[in-house]
XYZ file of N, CA, C and O in Angstrom:
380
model
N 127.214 92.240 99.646
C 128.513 92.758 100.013
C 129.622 92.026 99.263
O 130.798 92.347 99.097
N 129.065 91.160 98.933
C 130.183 89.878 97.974
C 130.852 90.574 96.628
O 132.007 90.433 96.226
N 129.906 91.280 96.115
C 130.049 92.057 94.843
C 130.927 93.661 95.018
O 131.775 93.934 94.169
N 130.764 94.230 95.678
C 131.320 95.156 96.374
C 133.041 95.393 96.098
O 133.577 96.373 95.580
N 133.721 94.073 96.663
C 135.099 93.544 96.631
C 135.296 94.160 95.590
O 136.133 95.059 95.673
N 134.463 93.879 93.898
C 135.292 93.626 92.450
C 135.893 95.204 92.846
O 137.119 95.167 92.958
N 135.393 96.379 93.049
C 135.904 97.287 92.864
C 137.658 97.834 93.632
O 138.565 98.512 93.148
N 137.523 97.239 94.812
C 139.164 96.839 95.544
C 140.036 95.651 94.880
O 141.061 95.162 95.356
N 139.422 95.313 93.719
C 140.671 93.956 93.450
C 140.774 94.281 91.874
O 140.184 95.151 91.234
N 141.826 93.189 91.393
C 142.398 93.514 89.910
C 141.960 92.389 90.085
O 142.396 91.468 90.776
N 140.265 92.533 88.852
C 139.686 91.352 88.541
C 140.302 90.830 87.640
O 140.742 91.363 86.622
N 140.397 89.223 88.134
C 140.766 88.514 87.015
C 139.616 86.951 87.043
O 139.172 86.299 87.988
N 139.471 86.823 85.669
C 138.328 86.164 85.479
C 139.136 84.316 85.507
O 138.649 83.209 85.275
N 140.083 84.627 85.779
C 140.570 82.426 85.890
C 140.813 82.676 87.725
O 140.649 81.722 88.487
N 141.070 83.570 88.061
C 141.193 82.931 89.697
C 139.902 83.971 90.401
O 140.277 84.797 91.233
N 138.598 83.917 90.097
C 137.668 84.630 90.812
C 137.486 85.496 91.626
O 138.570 85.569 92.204
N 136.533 86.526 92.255
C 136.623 87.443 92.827
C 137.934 87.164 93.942
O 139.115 87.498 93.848
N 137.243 86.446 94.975
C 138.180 86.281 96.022
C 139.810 85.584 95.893
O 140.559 85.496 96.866
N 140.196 85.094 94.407
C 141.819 85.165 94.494
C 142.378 86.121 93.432
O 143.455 85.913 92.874
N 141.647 87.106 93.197
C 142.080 88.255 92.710
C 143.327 88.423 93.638
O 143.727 87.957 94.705
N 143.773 89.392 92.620
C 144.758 90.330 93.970
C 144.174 91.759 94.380
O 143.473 92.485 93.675
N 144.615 91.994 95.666
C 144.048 93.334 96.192
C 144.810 94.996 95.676
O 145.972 95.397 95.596
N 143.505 95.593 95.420
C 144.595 97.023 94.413
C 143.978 97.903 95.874
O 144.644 98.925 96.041
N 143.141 97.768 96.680
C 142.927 99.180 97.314
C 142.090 99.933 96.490
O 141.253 99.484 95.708
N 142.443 101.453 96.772
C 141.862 102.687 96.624
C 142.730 102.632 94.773
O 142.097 103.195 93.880
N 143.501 102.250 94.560
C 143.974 102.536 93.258
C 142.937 102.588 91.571
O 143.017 103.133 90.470
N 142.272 101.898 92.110
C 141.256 102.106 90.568
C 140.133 103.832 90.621
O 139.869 104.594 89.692
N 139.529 103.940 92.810
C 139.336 104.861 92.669
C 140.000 106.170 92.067
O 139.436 106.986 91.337
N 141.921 106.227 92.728
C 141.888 107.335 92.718
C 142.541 107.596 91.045
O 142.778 108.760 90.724
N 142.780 106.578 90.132
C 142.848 106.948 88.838
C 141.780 107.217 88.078
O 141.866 107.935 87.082
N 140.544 106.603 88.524
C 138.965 107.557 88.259
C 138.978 108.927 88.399
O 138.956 109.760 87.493
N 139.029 109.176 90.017
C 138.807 110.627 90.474
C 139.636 111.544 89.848
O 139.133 112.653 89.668
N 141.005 111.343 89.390
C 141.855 112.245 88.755
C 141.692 111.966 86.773
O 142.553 112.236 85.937
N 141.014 111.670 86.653
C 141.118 111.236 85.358
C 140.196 112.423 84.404
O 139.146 112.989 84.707
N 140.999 112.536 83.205
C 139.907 113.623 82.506
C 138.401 113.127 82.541
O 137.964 114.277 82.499
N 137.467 112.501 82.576
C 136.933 111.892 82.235
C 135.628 112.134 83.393
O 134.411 112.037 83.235
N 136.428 112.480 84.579
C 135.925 112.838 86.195
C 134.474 113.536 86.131
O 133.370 113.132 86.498
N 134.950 114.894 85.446
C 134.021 115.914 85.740
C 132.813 116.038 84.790
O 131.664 116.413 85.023
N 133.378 115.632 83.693
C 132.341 115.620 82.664
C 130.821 114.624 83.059
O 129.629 114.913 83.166
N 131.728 113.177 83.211
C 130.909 112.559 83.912
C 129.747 112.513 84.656
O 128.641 112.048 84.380
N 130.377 113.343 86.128
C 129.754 113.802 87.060
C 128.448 115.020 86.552
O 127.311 115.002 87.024
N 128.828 115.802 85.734
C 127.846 116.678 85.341
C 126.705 116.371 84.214
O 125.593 116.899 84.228
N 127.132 115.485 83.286
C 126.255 113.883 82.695
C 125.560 113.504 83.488
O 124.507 113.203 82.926
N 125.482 113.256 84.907
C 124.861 112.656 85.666
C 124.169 113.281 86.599
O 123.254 112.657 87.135
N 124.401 114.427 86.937
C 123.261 115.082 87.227
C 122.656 115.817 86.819
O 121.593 116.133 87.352
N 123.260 116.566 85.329
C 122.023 117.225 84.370
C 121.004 116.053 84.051
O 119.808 116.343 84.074
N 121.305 115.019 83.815
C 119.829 114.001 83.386
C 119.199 113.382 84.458
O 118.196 112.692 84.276
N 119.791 113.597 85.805
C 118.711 113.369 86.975
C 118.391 113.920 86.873
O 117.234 113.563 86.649
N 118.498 116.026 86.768
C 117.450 117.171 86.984
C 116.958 117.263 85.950
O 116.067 118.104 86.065
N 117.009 116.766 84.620
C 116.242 116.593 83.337
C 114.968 115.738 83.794
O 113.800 116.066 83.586
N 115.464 114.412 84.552
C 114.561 113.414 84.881
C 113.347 113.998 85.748
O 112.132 114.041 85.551
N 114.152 114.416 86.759
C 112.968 115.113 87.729
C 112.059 116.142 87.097
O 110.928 115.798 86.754
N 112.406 117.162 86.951
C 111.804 118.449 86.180
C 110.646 117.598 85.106
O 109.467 117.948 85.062
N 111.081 116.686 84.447
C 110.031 116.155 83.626
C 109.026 115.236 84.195
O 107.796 115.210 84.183
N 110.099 114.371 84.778
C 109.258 113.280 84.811
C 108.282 113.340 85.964
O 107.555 112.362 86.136
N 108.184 114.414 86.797
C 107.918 114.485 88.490
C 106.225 114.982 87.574
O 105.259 114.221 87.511
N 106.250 115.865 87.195
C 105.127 116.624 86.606
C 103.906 116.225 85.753
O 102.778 116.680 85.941
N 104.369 114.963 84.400
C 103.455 114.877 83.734
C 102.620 113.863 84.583
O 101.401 113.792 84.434
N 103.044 113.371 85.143
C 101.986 112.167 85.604
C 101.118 112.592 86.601
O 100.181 111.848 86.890
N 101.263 113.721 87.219
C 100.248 114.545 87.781
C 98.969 115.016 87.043
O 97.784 114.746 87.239
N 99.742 116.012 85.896
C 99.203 116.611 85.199
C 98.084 115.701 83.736
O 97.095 116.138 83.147
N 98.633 114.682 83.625
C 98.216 113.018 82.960
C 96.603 112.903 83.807
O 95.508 112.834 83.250
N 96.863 112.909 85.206
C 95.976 112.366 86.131
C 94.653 113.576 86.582
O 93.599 113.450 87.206
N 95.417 114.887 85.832
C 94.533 115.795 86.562
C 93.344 116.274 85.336
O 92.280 116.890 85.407
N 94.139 115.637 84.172
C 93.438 115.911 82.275
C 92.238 114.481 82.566
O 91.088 114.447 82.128
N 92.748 113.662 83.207
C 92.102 112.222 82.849
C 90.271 112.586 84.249
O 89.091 112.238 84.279
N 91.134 113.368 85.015
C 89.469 113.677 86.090
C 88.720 114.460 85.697
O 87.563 114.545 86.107
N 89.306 115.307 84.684
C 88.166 116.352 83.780
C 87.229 115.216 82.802
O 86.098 115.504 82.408
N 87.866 113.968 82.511
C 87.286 113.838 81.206
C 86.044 112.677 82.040
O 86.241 111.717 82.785
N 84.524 113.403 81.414
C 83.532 112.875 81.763
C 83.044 111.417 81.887
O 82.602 110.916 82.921
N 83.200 110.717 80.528
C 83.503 109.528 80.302
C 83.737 108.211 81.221
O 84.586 107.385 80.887
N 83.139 108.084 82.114
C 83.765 106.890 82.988
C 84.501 105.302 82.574
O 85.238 104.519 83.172
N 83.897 105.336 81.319
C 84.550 103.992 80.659
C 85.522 104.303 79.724
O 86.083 103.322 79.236
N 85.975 105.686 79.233
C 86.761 105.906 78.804
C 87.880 105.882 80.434
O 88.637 104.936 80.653
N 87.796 106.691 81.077
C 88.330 106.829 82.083
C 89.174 105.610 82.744
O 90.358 105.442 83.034
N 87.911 104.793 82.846
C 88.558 103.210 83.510
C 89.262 102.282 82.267
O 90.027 101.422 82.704
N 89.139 102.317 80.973
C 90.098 101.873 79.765
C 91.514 102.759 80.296
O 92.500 102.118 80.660
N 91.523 103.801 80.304
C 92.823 104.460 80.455
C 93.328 104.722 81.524
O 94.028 105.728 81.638
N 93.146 104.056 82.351
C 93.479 103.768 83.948
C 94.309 102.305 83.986
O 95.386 102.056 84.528
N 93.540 101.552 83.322
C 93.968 99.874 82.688
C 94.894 99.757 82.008
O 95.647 98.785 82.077
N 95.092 101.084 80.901
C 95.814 100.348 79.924
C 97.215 101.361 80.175
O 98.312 101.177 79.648
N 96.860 102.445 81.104
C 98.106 103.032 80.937
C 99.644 103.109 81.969
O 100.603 103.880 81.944
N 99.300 101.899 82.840
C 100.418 101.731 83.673
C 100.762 99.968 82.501
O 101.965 99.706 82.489
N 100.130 99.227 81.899
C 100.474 98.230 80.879
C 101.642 98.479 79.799
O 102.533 97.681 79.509
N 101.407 99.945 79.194
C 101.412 100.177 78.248
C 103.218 101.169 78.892
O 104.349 100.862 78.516
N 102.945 102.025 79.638
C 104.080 102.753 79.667
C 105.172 102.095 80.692
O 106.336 102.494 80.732
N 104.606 100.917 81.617
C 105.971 99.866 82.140
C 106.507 99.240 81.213
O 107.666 99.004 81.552
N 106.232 98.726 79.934
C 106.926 97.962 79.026
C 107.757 98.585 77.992
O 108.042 99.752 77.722
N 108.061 97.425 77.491
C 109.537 97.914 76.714
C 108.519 98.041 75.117
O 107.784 97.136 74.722
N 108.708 99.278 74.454
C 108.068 99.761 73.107
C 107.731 98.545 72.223
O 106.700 98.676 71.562
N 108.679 96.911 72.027
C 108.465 96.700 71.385
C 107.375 95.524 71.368
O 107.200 94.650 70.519
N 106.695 95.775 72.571
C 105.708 94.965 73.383
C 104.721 95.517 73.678
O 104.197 95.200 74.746
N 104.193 96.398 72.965
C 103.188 97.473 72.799
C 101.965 97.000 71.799
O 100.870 97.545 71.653
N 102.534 95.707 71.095
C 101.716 95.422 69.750
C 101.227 94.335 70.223
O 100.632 93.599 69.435
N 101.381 93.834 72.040
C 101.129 92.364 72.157
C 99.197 93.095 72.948
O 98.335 92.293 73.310
């Protein structure tokens, strides 16, 4: 809740959160009216429903290709390596 504040105060970085001074609702409501508002807002939920629509599906469909395939040691390699491999960051792929 400590962090919360920065958004009610005119941060200033030599007298810290709490001797800021207090702005209120003023940073909201020059957001909410600002060109900048709507575009935003629709940025942000076309790539959640981008996110979902995609991302909800393959890992089903990942899981339902991987029970067809006969192979049990192929199977259990790619069971191992593929929550390793797709939590990390790309350039840690070669470790």
């Amino acid at each position: 809740m400590y962090g919360v504040q920065i958004a009610f105060k005119d941060s200033n970085g030599a007298f810290g959160i709490m001797g800021s001074p207090w702005a209120g609702l003023r940073h909201f409501r020059s957001f909410f009216s600002s060109y900048f508002f709507w575009p935003l807002v629709w940025n942000t939920v076309s790539l959640s429903l981008y996110s979902l629509a995609v991302g909800f599906p393959i890992p089903i469909i990942l899981a339902l290709m991987l029970n067809e395939v006969g192979s049990s040691r192929y199977k259990r390699t790619v069971q191992t390596e593929t929550p390793h491999r797709t939590s990390s960051p790309p350039w840690s792929w070669w470790a």
